[in-house]
Every structure is written in structure tokens, then in C-alpha cells.
PDB file of C-alpha atoms in Angstrom:
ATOM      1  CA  UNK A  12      31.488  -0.004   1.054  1.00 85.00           C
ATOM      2  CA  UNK A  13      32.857  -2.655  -1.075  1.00 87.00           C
ATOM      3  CA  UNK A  14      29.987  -5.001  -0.218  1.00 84.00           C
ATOM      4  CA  UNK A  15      27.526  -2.227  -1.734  1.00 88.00           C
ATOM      5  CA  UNK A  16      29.499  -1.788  -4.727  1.00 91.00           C
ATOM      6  CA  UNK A  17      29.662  -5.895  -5.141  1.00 91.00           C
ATOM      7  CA  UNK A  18      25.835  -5.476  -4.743  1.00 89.00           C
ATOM      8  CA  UNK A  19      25.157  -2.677  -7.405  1.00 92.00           C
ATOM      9  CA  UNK A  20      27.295  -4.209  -9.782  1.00 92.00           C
ATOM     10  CA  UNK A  21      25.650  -7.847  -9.218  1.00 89.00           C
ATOM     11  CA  UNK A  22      22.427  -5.809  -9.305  1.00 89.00           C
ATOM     12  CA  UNK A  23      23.254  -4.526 -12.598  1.00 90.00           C
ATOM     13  CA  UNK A  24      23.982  -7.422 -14.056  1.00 90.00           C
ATOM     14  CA  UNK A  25      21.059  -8.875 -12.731  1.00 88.00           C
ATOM     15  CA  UNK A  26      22.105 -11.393 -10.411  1.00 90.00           C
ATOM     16  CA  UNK A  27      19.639 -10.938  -7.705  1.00 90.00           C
ATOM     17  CA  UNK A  28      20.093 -13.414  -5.216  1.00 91.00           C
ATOM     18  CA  UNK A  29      24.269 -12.383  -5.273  1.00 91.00           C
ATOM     19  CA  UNK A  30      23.069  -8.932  -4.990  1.00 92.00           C
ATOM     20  CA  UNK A  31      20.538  -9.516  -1.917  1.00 92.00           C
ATOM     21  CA  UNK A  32      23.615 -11.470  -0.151  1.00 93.00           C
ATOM     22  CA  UNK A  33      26.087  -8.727  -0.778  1.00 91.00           C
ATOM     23  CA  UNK A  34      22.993  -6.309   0.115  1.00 90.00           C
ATOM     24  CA  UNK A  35      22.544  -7.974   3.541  1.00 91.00           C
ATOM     25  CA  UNK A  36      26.264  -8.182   4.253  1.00 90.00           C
ATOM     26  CA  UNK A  37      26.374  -4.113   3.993  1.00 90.00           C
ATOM     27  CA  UNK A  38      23.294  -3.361   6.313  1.00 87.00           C
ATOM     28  CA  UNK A  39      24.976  -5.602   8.810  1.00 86.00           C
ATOM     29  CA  UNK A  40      28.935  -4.640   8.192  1.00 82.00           C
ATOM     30  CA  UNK A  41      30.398  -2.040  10.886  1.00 81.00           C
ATOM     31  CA  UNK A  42      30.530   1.373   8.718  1.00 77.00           C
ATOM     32  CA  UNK A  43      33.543   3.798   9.025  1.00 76.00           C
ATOM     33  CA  UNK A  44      30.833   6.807   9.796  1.00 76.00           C
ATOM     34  CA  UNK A  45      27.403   7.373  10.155  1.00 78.00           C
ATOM     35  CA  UNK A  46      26.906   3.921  10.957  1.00 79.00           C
ATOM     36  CA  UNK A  47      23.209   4.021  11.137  1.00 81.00           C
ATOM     37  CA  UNK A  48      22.444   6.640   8.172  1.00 83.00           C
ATOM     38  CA  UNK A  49      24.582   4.045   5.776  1.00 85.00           C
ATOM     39  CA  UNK A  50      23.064   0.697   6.655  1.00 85.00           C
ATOM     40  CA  UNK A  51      19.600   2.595   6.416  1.00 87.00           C
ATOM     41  CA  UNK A  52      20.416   3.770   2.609  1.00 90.00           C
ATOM     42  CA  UNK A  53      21.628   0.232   2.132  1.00 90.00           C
ATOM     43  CA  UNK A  54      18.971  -1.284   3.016  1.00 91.00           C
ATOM     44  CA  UNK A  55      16.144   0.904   1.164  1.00 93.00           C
ATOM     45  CA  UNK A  56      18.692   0.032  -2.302  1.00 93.00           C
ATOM     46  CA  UNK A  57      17.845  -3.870  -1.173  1.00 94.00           C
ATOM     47  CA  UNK A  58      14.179  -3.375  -0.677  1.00 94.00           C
ATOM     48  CA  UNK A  59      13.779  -1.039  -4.195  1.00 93.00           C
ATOM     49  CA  UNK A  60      15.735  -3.920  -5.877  1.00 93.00           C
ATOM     50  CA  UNK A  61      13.693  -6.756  -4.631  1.00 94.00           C
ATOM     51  CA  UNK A  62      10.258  -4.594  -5.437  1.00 94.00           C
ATOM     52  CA  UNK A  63      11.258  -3.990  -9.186  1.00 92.00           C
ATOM     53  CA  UNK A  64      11.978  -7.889  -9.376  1.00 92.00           C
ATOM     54  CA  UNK A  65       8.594  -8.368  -8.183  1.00 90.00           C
ATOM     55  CA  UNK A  66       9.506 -10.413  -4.873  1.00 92.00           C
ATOM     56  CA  UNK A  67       7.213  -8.470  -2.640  1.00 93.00           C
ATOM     57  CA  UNK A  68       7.325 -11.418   0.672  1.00 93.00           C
ATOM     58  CA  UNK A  69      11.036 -10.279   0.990  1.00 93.00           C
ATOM     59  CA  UNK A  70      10.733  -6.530   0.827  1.00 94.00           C
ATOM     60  CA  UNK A  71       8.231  -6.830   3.100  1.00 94.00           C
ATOM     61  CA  UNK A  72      10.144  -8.510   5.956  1.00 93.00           C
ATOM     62  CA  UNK A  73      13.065  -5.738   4.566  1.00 93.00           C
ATOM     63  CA  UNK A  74      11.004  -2.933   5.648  1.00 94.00           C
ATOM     64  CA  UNK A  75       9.278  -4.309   8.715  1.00 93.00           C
ATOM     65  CA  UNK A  76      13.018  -4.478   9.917  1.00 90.00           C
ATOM     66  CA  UNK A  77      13.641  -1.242   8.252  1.00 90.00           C
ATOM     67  CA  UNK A  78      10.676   0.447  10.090  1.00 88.00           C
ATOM     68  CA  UNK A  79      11.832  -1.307  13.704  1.00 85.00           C
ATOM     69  CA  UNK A  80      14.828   0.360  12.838  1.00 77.00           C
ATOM     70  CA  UNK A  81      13.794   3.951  12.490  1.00 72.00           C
ATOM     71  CA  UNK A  82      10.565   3.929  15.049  1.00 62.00           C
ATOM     72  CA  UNK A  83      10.412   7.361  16.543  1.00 60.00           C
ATOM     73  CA  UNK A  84      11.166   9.073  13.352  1.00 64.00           C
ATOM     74  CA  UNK A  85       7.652  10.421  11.759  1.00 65.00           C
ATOM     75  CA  UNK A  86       9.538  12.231   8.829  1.00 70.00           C
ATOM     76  CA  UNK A  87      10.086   8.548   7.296  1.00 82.00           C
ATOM     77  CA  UNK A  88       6.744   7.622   7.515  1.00 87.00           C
ATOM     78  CA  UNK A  89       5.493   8.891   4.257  1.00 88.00           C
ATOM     79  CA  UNK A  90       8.736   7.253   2.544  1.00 91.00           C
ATOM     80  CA  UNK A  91       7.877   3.325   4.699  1.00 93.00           C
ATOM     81  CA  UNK A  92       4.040   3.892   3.454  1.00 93.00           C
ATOM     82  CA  UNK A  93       4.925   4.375  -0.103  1.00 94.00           C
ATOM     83  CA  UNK A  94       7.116   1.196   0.029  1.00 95.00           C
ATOM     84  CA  UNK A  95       5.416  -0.483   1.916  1.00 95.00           C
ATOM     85  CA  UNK A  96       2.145   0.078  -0.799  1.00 95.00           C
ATOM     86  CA  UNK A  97       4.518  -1.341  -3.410  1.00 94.00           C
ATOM     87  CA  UNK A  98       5.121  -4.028  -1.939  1.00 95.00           C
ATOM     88  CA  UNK A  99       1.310  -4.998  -1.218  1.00 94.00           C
ATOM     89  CA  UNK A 100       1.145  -4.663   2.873  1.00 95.00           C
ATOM     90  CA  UNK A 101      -1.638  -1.833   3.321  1.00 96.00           C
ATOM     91  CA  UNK A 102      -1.659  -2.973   7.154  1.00 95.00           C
ATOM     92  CA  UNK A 103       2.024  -1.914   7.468  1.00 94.00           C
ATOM     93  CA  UNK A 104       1.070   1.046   4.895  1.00 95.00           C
ATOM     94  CA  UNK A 105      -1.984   2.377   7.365  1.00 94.00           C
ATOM     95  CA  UNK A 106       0.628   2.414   9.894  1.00 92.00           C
ATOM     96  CA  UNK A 107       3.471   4.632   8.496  1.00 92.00           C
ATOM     97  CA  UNK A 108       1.253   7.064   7.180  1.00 94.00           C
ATOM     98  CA  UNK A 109      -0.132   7.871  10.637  1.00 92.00           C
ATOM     99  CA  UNK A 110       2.831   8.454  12.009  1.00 90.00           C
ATOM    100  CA  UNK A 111       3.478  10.576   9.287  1.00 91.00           C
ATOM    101  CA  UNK A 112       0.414  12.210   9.724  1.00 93.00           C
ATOM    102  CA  UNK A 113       0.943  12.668  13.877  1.00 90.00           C
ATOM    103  CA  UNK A 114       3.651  14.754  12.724  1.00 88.00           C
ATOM    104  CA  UNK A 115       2.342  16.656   9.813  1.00 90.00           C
ATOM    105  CA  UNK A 116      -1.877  16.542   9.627  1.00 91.00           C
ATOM    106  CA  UNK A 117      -1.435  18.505   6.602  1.00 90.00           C
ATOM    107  CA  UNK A 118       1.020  16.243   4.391  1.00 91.00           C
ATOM    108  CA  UNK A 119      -1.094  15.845   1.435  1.00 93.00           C
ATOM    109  CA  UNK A 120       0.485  12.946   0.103  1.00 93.00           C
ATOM    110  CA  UNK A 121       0.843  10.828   3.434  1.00 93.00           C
ATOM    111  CA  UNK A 122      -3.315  11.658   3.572  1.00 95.00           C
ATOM    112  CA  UNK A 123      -3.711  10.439  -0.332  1.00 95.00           C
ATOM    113  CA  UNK A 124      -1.500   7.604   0.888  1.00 95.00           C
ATOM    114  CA  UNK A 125      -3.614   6.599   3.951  1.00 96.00           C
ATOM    115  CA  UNK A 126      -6.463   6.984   2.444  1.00 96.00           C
ATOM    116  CA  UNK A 127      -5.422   4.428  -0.579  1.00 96.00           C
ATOM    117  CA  UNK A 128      -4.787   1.945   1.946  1.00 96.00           C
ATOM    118  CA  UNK A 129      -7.694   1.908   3.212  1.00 95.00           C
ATOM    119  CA  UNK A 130      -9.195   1.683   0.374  1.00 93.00           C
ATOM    120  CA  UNK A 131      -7.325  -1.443  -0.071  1.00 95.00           C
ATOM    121  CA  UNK A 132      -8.313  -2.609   3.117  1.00 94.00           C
ATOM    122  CA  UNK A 133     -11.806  -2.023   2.195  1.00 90.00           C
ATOM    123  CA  UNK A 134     -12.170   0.711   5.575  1.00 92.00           C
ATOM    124  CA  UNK A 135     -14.267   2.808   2.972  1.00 92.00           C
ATOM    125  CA  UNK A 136     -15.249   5.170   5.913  1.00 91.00           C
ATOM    126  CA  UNK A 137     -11.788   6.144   7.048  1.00 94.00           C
ATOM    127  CA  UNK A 138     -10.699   5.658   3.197  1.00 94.00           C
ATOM    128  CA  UNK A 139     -13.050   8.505   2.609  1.00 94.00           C
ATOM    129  CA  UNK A 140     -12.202  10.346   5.197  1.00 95.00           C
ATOM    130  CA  UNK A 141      -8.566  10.694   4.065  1.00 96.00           C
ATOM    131  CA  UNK A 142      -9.172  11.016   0.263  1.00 96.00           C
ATOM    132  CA  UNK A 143     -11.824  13.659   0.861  1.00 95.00           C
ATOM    133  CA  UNK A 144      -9.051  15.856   2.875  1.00 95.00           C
ATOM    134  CA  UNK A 145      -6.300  14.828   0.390  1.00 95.00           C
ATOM    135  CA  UNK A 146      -8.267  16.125  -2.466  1.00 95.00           C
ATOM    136  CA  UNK A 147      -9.466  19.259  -0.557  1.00 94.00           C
ATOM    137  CA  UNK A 148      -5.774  19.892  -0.390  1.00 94.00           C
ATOM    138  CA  UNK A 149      -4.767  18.847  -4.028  1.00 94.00           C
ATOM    139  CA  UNK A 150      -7.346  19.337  -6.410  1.00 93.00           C
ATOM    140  CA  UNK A 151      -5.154  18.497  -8.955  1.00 93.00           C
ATOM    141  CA  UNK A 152      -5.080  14.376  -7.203  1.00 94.00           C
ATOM    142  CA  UNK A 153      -6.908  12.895  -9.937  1.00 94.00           C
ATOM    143  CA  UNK A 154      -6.435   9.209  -8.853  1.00 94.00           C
ATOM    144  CA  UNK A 155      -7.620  10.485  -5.129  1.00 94.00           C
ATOM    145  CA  UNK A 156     -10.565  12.142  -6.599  1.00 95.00           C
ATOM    146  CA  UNK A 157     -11.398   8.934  -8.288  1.00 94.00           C
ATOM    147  CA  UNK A 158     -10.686   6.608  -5.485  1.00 93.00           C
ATOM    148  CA  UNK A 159     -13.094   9.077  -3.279  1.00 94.00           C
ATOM    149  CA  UNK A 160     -15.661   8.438  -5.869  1.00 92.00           C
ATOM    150  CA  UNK A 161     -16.035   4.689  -5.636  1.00 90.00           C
ATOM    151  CA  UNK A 162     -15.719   4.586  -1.788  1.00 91.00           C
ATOM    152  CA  UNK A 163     -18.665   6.794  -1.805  1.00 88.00           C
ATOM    153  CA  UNK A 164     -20.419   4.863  -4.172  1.00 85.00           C
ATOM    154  CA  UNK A 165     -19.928   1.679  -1.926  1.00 82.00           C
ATOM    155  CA  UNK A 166     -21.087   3.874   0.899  1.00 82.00           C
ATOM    156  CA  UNK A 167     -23.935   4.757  -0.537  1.00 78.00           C
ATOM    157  CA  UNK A 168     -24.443   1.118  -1.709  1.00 74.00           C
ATOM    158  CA  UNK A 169     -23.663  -0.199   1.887  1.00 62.00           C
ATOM    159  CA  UNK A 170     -27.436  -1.951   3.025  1.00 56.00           C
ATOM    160  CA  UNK A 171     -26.052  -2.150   6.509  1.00 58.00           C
ATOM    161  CA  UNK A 172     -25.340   1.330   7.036  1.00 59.00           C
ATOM    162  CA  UNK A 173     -26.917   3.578  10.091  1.00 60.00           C
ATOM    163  CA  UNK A 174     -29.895   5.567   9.925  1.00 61.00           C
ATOM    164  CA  UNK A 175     -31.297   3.697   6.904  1.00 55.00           C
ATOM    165  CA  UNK A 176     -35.181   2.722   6.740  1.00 62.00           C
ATOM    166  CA  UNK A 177     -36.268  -0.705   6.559  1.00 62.00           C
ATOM    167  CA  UNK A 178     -37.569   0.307   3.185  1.00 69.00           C
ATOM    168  CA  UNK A 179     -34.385   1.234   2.345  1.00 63.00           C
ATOM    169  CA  UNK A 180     -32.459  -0.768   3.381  1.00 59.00           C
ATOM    170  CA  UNK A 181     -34.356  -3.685   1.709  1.00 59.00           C
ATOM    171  CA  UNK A 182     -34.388  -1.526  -1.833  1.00 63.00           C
ATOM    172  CA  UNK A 183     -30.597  -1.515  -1.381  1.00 58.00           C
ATOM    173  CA  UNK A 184     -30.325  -5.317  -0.793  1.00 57.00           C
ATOM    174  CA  UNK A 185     -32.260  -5.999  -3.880  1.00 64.00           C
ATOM    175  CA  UNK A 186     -30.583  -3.500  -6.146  1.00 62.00           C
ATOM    176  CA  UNK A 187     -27.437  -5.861  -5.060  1.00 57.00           C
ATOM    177  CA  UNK A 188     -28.955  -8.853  -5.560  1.00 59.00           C
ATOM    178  CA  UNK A 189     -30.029  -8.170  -9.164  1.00 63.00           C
ATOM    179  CA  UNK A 190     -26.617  -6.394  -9.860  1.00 59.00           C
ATOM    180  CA  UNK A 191     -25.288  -9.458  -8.758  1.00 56.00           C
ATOM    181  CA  UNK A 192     -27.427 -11.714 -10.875  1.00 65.00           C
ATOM    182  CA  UNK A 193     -26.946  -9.404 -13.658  1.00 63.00           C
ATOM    183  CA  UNK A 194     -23.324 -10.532 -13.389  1.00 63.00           C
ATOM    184  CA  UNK A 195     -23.320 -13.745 -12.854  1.00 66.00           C
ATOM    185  CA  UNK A 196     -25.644 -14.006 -15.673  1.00 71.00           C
ATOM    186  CA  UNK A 197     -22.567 -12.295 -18.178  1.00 70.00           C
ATOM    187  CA  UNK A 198     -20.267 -14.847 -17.094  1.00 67.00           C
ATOM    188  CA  UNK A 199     -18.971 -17.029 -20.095  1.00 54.00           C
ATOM    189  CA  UNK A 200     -20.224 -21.058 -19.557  1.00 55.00           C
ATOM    190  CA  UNK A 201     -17.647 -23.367 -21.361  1.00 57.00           C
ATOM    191  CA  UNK A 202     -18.516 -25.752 -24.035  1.00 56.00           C
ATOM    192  CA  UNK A 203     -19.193 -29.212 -22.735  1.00 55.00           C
ATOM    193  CA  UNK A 204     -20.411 -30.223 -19.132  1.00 54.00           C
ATOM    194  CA  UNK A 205     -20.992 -26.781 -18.193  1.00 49.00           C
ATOM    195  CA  UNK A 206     -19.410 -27.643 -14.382  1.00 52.00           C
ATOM    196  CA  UNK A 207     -17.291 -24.836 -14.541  1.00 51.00           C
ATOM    197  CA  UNK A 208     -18.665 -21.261 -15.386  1.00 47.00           C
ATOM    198  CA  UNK A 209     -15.848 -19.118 -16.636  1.00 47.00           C
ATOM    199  CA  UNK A 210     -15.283 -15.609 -15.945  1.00 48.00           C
ATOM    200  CA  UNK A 211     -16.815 -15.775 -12.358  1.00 43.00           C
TER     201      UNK A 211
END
């Protein structure tokens, strides 16, 4: 207890390497009672404070030990994907969520959840697949509905696709080949040698 007192106020004060140490030393003191429930609150304090001062490598390792530490447990999984999305690891994200989801196939914000990581991940099929039934379930999920959009538009975009004609598929290619071109052609070139090309 006093170690996560020492760590709020050195948090506070913004002393963030005294705070992680006094942070560590509470998830891995003996607790008077409910041992397990306390080091777990500790430890989700470290991993918030270490996300809002934007070192994401540490939080990361925090809640792969967190998650090792509460496998078996699907009502945390929504909670471990959101933090885990914060801190940048949409592998470790994918993962929570579907436990989550094994659970509860109708938690709306675990499927808006998976389905952003995927979309990360650039798995546009399953991505769609989860934003679709997120938004089904919350019309109101405006950055869902516009996440479902693109990922459809890639879809549709996608040249390698099944069930596409020859024809087709070769209209697609060359629509991204001038869209490409098109680009590239925007792209600032720098006064002098022109070596580098800004912008790209």
C-alpha cells in the first residue's frame, strides 16, 4: 500500500521512472488481502501511466504479463484489447477480443474492437466481418461505420480477389496503377538535384 501511494504521488509529480519503480515494487509486494485483485489494479495504474507518457514498448510487455496473469478470464478481454490498442499491439489486441467474444458473441464493443484491429492489421476480410456486425448492433458507431467503409472499398479494389474475370481483374490493376501514378505525380520535388522527391 505504501509503495502505491509513493507511486501516485511520484506519478503526480511527474516523476515517471520513480513512479514505474515504486509501481513494480507493489505488483510484486505480498498484499494483506486479495492478493491477486490488488497487484492486478496496480498494475493496470502502471500500464495507464506509461500509455499517457507515450512509452508504448513498456506497456506492452506490462500487459503481456498482465494478460498471462489473468488467462482464463474472458470478462477482461474487452478491457486487455482496449489497452492493448493504445498501446499499438493489434496482434495482442486480435487476441483479447476473441476471448472476449468466446464469451459474449454479442459484446458490441469487443466486435468494434476486433474488427479495428484488423483493420490495423490490414485482415480487411475479417475486419469487415466484425465492423459489419458491430455496426448492425450499434448504428449509432460512427467510426465503425466508417472503418467498414474503407475496408470495403479496399475489397472492392483488391485485383487478386476470387471470382474476378481476367477482364476485371486487369481493369482493377490499371485503375491502381494510374491512381498510383496520379500520386506519385502530386508529390513535391525539392529545389536543386531533384534526388530526393518529397512527400512520397
Amino acid at each position: 500500500l505504501v509503495n502505491l501511494e509513493l507511486a501516485r504521488i511520484a506519478a503526480q509529480k511527474g516523476q515517471i521512472e520513480n513512479a514505474v519503480r515504486y509501481y513494480h515494487d507493489a505488483v510484486y509486494a505480498v498484499w494483506p488481502s486479495q492478493e491477486e485483485i490488488q497487484r492486478r489494479e496496480a498494475r493496470l495504474e502502471l500500464i495507464d501511466l506509461l500509455l499517457r507518457s507515450s512509452a508504448k514498448a513498456q506497456a506492452q510487455a506490462e500487459l503481456i504479463a498482465l494478460a498471462e496473469n489473468v488467462t482464463g478470464d474472458p470478462s477482461n478481454g474487452q478491457l486487455l484489447g482496449d489497452l492493448f490498442v493504445r498501446a499499438g499491439d493489434y496482434e495482442h489486441a486480435l487476441t483479447e477480443y476473441g476471448l472476449s467474444l468466446k464469451a459474449d458473441p454479442h459484446n458490441v464493443k469487443a466486435l468494434a474492437g476486433e474488427g479495428y484491429a484488423a483493420y490495423e492489421l490490414g485482415q480487411y476480410r475479417a475486419a469487415q466481418h466484425y465492423l459489419h456486425e458491430a455496426v448492425k448492433r450499434d448504428p449509432g458507431d460512427t467510426q465503425s461505420a466508417e472503418r467498414l467503409k474503407v475496408t470495403e472499398m479496399v475489397l472492392r479494389m483488391d485485383p487478386f480477389r476470387r471470382n474476378l474475370s481476367v477482364e476485371e481483374r486487369n481493369r482493377l490493376v490499371a485503375e491502381a496503377f494510374a491512381a498510383a501514378g496520379h500520386r506519385l505525380e502530386k508529390c513535391a520535388v525539392p529545389d536543386g538535384d531533384g534526388d530526393n522527391m518529397a512527400g512520397v
